[in-house]
Tab-separated table of C-alpha atoms and ligand atoms in Angstrom:
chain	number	residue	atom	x	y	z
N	3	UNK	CA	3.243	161.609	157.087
N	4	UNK	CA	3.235	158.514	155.672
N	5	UNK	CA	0.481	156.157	155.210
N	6	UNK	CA	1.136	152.248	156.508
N	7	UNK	CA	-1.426	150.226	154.455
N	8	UNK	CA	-2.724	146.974	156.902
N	9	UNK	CA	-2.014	144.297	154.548
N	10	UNK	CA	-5.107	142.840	153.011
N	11	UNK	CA	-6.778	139.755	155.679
N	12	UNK	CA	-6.303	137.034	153.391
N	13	UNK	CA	-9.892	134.719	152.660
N	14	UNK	CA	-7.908	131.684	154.227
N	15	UNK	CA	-5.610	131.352	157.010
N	16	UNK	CA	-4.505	128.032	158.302
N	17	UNK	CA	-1.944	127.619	160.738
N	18	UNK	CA	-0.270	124.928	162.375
N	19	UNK	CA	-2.979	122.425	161.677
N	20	UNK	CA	-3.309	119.125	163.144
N	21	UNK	CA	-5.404	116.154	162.460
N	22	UNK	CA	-4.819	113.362	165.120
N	23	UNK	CA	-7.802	110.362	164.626
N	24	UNK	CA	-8.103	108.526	167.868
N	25	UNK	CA	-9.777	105.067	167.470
N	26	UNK	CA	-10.463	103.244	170.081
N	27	UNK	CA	-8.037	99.955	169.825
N	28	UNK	CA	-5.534	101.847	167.622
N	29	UNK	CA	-2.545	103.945	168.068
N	30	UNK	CA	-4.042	107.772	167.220
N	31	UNK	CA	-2.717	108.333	163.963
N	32	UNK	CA	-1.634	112.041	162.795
N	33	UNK	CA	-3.290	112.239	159.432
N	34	UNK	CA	-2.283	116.340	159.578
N	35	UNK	CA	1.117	117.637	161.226
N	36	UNK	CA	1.147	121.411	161.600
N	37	UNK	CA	0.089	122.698	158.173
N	38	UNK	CA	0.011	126.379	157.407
N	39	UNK	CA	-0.885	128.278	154.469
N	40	UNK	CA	-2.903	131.562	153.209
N	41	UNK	CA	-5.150	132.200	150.571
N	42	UNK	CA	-5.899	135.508	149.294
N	43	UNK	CA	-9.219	136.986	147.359
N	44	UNK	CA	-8.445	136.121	143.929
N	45	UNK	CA	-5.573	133.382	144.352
N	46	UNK	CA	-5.480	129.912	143.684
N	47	UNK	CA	-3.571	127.737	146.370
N	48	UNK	CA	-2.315	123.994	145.322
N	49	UNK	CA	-2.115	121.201	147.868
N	50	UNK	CA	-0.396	118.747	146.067
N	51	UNK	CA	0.732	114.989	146.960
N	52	UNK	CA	-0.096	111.401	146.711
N	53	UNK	CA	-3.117	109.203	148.160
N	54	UNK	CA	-3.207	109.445	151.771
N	55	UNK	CA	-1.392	112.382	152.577
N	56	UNK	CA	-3.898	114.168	153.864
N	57	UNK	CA	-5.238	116.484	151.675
N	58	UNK	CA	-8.536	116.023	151.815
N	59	UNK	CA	-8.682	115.556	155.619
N	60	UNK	CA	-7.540	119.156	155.716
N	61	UNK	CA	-9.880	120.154	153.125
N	62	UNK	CA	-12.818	119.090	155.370
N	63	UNK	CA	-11.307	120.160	158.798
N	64	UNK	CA	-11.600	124.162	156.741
N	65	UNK	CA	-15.026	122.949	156.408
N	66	UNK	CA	-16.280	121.700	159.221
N	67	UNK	CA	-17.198	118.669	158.354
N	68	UNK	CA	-14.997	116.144	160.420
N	69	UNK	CA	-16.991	114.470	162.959
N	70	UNK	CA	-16.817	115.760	166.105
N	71	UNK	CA	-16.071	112.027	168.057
N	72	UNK	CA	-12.333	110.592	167.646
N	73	UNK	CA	-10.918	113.435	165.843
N	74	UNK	CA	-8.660	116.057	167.668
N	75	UNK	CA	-7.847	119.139	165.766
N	76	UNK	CA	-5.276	121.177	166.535
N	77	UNK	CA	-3.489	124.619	165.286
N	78	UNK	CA	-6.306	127.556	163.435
N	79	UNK	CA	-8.568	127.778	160.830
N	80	UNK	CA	-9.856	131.191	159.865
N	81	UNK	CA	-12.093	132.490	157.553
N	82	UNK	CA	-11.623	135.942	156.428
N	83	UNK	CA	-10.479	136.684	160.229
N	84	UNK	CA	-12.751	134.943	161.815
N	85	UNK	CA	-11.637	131.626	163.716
N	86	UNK	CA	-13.514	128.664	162.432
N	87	UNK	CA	-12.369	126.358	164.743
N	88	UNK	CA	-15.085	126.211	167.694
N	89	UNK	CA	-17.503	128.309	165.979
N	90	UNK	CA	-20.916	127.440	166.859
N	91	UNK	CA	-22.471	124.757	164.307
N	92	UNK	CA	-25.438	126.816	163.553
N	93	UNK	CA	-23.075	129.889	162.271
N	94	UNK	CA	-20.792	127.303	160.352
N	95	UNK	CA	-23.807	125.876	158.737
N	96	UNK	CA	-24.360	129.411	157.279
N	97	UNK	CA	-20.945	129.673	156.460
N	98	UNK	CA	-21.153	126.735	154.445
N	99	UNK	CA	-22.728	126.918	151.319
N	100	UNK	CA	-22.716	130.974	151.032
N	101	UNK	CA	-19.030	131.480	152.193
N	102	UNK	CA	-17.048	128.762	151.607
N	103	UNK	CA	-17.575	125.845	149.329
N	104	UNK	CA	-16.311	122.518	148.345
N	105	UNK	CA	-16.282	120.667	145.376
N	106	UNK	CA	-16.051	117.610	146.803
N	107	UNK	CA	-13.803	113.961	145.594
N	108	UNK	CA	-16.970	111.554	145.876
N	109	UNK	CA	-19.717	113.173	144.231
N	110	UNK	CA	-21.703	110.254	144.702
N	111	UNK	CA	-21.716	110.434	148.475
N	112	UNK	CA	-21.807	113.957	148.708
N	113	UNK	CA	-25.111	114.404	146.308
N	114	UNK	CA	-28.139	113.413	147.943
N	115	UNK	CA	-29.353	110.255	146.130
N	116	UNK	CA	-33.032	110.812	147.034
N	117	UNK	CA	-33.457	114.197	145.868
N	118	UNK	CA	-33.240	115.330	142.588
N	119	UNK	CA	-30.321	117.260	141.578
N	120	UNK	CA	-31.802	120.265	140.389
N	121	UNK	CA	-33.817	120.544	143.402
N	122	UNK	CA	-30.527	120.437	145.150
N	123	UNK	CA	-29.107	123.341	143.375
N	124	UNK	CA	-32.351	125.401	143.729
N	125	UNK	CA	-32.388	124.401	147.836
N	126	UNK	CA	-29.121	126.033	147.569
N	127	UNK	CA	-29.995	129.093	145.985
N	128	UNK	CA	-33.257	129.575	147.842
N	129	UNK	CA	-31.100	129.353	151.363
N	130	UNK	CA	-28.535	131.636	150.695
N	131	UNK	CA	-29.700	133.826	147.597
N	132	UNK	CA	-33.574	134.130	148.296
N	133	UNK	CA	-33.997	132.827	145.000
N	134	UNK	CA	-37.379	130.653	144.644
N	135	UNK	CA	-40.237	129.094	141.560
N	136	UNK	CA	-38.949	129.717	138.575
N	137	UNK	CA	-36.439	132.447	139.064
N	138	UNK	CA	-33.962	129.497	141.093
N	139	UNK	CA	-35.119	126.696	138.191
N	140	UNK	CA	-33.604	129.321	135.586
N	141	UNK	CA	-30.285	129.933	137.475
N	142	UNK	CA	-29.905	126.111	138.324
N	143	UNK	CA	-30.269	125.619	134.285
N	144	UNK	CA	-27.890	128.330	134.051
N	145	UNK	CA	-25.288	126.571	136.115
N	146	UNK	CA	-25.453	123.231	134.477
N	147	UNK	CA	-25.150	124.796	131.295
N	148	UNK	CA	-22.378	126.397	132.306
N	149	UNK	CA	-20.265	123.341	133.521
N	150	UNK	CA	-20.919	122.075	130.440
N	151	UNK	CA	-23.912	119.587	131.096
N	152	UNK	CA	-26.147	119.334	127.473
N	153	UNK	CA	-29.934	119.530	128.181
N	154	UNK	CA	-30.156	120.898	131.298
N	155	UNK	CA	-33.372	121.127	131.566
N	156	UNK	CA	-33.595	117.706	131.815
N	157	UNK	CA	-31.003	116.743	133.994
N	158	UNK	CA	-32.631	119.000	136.756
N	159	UNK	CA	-35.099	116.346	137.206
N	160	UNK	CA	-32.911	113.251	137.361
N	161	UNK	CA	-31.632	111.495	140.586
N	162	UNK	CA	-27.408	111.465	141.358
N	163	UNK	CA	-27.638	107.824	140.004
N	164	UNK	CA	-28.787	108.430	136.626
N	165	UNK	CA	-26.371	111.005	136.192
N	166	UNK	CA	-22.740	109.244	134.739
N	167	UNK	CA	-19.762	110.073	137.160
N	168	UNK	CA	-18.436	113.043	135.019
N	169	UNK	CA	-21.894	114.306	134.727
N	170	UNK	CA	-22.571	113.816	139.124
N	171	UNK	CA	-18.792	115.674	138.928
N	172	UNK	CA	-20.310	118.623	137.237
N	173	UNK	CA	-23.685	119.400	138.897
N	174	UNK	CA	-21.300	118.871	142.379
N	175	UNK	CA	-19.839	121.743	140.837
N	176	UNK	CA	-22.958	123.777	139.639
N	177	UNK	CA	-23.718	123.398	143.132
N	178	UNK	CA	-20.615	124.420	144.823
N	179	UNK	CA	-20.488	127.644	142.563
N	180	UNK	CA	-24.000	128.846	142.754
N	181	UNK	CA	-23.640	130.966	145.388
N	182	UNK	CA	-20.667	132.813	144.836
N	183	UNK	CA	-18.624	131.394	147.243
N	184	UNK	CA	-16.078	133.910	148.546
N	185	UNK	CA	-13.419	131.006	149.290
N	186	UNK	CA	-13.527	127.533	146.945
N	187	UNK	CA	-12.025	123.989	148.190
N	188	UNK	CA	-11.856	121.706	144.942
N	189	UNK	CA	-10.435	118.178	146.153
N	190	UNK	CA	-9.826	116.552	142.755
N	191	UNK	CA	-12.489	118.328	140.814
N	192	UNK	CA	-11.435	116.851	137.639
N	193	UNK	CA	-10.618	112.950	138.229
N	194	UNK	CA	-13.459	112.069	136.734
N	195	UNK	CA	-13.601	113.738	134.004
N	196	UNK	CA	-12.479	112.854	130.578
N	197	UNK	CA	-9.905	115.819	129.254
N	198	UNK	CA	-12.204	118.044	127.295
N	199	UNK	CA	-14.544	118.330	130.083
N	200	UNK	CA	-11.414	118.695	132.283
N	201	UNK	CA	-10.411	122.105	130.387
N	202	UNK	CA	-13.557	123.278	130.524
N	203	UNK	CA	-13.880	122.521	134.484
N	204	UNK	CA	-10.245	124.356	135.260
N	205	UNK	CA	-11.501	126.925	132.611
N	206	UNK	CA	-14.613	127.565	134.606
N	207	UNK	CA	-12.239	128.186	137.960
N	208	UNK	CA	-9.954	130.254	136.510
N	209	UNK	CA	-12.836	132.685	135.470
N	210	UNK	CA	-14.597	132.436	138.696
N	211	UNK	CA	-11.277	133.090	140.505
N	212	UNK	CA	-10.735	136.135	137.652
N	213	UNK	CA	-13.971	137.715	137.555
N	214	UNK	CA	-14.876	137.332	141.423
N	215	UNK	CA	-12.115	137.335	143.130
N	216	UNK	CA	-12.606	133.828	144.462
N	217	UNK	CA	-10.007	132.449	146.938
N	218	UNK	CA	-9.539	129.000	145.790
N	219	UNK	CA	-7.706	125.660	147.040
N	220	UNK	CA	-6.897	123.264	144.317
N	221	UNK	CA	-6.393	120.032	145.894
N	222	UNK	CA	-4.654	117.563	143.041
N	223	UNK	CA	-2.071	115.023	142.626
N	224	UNK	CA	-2.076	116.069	138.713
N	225	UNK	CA	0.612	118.623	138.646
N	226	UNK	CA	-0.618	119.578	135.166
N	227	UNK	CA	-3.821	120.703	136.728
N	228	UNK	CA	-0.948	122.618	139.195
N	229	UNK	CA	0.490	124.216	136.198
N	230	UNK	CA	-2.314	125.193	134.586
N	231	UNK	CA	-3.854	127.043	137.493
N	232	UNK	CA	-2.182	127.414	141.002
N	233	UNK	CA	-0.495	130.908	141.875
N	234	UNK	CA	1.408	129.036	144.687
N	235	UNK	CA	2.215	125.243	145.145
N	236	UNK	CA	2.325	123.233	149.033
N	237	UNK	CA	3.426	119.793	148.333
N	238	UNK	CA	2.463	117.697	151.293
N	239	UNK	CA	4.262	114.192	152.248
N	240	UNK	CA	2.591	112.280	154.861
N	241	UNK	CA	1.100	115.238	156.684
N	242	UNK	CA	3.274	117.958	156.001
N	243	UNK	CA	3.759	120.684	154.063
N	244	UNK	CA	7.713	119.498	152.717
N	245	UNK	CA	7.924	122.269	150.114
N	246	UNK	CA	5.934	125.701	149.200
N	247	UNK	CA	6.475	127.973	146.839
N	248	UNK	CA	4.964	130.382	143.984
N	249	UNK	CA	4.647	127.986	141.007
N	250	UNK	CA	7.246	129.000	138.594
N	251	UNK	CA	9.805	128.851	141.901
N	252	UNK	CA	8.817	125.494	142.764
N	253	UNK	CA	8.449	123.843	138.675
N	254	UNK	CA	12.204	126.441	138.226
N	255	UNK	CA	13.784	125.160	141.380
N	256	UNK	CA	12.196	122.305	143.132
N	257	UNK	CA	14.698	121.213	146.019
N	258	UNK	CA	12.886	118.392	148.073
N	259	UNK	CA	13.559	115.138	146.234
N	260	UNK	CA	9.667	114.556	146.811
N	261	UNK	CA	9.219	117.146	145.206
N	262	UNK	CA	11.869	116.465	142.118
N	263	UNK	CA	10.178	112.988	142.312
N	264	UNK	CA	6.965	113.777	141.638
N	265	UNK	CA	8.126	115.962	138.649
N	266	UNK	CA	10.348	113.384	137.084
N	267	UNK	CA	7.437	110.859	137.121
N	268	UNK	CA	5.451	112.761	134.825
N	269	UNK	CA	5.251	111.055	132.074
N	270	UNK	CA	6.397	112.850	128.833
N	271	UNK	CA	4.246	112.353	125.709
N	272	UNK	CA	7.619	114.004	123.278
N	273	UNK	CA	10.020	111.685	125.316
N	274	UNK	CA	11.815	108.747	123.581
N	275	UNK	CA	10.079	105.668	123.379
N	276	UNK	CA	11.395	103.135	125.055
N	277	UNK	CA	12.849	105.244	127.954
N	278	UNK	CA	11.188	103.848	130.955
N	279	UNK	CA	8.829	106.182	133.227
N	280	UNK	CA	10.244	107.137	136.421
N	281	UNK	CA	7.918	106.400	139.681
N	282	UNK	CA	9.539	107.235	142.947
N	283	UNK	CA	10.249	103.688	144.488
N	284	UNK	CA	8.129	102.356	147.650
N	285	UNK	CA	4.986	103.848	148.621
N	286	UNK	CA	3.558	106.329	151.432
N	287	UNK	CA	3.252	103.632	153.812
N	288	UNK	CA	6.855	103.293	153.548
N	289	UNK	CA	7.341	106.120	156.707
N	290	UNK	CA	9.319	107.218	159.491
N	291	UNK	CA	7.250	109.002	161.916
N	292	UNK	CA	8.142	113.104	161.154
N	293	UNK	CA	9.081	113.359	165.008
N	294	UNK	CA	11.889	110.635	164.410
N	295	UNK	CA	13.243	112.248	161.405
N	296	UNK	CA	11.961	112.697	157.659
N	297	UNK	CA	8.892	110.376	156.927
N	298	UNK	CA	10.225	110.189	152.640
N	299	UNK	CA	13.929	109.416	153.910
N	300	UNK	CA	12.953	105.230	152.974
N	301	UNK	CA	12.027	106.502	149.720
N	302	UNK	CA	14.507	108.759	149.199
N	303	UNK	CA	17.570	108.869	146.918
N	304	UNK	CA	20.010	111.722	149.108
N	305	UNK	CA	18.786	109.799	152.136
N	306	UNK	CA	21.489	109.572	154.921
N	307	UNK	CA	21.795	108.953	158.442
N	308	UNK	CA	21.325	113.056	159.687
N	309	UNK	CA	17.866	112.175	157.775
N	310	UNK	CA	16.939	110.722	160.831
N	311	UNK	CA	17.995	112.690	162.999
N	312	UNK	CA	14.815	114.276	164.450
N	313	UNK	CA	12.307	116.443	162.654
N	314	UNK	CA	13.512	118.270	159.623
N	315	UNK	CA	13.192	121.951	159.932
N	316	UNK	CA	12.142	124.477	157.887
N	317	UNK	CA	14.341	126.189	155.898
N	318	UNK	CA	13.723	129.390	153.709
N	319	UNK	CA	15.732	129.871	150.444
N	320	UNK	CA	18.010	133.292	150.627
N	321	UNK	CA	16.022	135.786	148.573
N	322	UNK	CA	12.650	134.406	147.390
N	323	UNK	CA	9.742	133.088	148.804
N	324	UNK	CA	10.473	128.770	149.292
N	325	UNK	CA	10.894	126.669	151.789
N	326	UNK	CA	11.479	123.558	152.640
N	327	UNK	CA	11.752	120.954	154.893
N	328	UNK	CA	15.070	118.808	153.676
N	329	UNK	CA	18.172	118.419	155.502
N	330	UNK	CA	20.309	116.917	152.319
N	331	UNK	CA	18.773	119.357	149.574
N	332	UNK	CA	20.965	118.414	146.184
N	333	UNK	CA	23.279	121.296	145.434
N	334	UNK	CA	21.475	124.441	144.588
N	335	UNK	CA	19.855	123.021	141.022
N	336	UNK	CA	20.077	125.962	137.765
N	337	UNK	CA	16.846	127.917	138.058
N	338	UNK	CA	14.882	127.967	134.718
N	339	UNK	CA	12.287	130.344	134.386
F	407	LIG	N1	-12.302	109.156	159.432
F	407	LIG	C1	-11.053	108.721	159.468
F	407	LIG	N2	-10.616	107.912	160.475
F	407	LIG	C2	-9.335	107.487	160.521
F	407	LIG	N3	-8.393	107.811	159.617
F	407	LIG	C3	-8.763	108.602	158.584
F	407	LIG	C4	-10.112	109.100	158.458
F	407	LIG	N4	-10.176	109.871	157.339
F	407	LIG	C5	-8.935	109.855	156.804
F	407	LIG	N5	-8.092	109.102	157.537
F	407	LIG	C6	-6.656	108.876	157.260
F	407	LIG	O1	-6.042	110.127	157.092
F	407	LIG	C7	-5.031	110.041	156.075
F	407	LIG	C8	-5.247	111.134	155.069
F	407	LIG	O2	-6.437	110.885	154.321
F	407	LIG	P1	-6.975	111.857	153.179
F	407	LIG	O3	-8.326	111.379	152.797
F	407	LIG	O4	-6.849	113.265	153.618
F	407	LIG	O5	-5.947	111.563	152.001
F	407	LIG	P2	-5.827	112.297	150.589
F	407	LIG	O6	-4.516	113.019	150.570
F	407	LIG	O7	-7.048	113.098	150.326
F	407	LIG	O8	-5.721	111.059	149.588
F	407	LIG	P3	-6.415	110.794	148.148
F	407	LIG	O9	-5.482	111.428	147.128
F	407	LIG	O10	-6.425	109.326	148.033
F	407	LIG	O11	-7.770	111.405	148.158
F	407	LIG	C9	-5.105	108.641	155.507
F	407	LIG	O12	-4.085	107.892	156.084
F	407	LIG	C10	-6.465	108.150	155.951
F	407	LIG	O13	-6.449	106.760	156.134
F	408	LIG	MG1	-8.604	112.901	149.051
């Protein structure tokens, strides 16, 4: 007989979200159009695209955390099986915090200024791992010495303002981590920080993800941080997800020009000097609505009039795990491994 092993439930599964706002005096405007992705225990997921595209939007629609008036959410959310989306706020509350965590873009407005940050981290710890007195000051030192903050001791007494960006950046992080979160949102975690800090920051995430299995969801425009860390790449365009794939596919063979874009504007410390950088032209407000045809086609360099032509569909690549959304993909490019 054989046995059929149930494939694992992954940690993460969104499907076909959307994020309409509706304000009152202004068209609704679809911030989030029918995203889907998975994360397993252990992986790292990257949502990568420029300002506005809706990244974090999704980020905090996982989380619960988009107010409840002039937002309509559609598609699912679920959380180790369990649907998110109309769970009772009480039993996301506990969710939050234990479960999932964010590391969130504005540490600033997501620390409380009037409370100390230590006695933030130990709140933390004494609501979801019992931990209280001294036995929750010791972990909380623990934790900022771990994300590299020097003197910890004495940083658990200080106030979010007294703290320098980087520094707020870290103890957001100390926080998000201190309860072993079994699913991770980071939306930028490392903007703020200058590089050294940076590697130590990814380095901390990688470990976490390594040693406990942690699903996690890098949200980044850096594609360096992408490099260094994601298992699998969705690059989003003004809503959507226009191309996903497992991260050497999508650096090896990147087929929507977004996508090629973003890669060619790195800019290349061993190029020539002289040679100028290469920014994809216009900006994200330059857009076609994705029900008229493909929102980058004003921006793009292969756009032509089929571009228009209505929603792009999906397309998978024959053989390996990509897709994309393009309808004028340049000719199948030489994958490099
Ligand atoms: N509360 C809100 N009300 C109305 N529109 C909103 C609201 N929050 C976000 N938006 C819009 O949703 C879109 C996506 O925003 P989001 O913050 O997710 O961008 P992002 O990809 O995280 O960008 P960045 O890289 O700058 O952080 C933007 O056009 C933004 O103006
Ligand atoms: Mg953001």
């Amino acid at each position: 007989m054989t046995v059929r092993r149930e494939p694992a439930t992954p940690v993460l599964t969104v499907e076909d979200l959307s994020i309409t706002f509706t304000q009152r005096g202004a068209a609704p405007t679809r911030a989030v159009d029918r995203v889907s992705f998975e994360i397993g225990a252990g992986e790292v997921v990257g949502l990568v695209g420029e300002s506005g595209c809706g990244k974090s939007v999704t980020a905090l629609a996982v989380m619960g955390l988009l107010a409840d008036r002039n937002v309509e959410i559609g598609g699912r959310i679920a959380y180790a099986g369990t649907e998110l989306l109309g769970l009772p706020r009480k039993r996301m509350r506990d969710l939050r915090g234990a479960d999932l965590a964010m590391i969130f873009q504005d540490p600033l407005s997501a620390l409380n200024p009037v409370v100390p940050v230590g006695r933030q981290i130990t709140e933390m710890l004494s609501r979801h791992r019992g931990l209280r007195g001294r036995d929750a000051d010791a972990e909380a030192v623990q934790l900022l010495g771990r994300v590299g903050i020097p003197d910890p001791e004495r940083r658990l007494k200080e106030y979010p303002h007294q703290m320098s960006g980087g520094m707020r950046q870290r103890a957001m992080i100390a926080m998000a981590v201190s309860c072993g979160p079994r699913l991770l949102i980071a939306d930028e975690p490392t903007t703020a920080l200058d590089v050294t800090i940076q590697a130590q920051v990814l380095e901390l995430l990688k470990d976490l993800v390594e040693t406990e299995g942690t699903a996690l969801l890098m949200i980044t425009h850096d594609l360096g941080v992408v490099a260094g860390l994601c298992d699998r790449v969705n690059v989003l365009y003004a809503g959507r997800v226009v191309e996903a794939a497992p991260r050497h596919e999508l650096f090896g063979n990147p087929v929507h020009p977004y996508t090629t874009g973003l890669l060619r504007s790195i800019p290349r410390m061993d190029g020539d000097r002289g040679v100028p950088l290469n920014p994809i032209r216009g900006s994200v407000n330059d857009l076609v609505a994705w029900a008229d045809g493909c929102a980058f086609a004003p921006r793009c360099d292969r756009y032509e009039l089929e571009c228009l032509a209505g929603t792009p569909a999906v397309t998978e690549l024959p053989g390996v795990d990509h897709e994309h959304r393009c309808v004028n993909p340049p000719g199948t490019p030489a994958v490099v491994r």
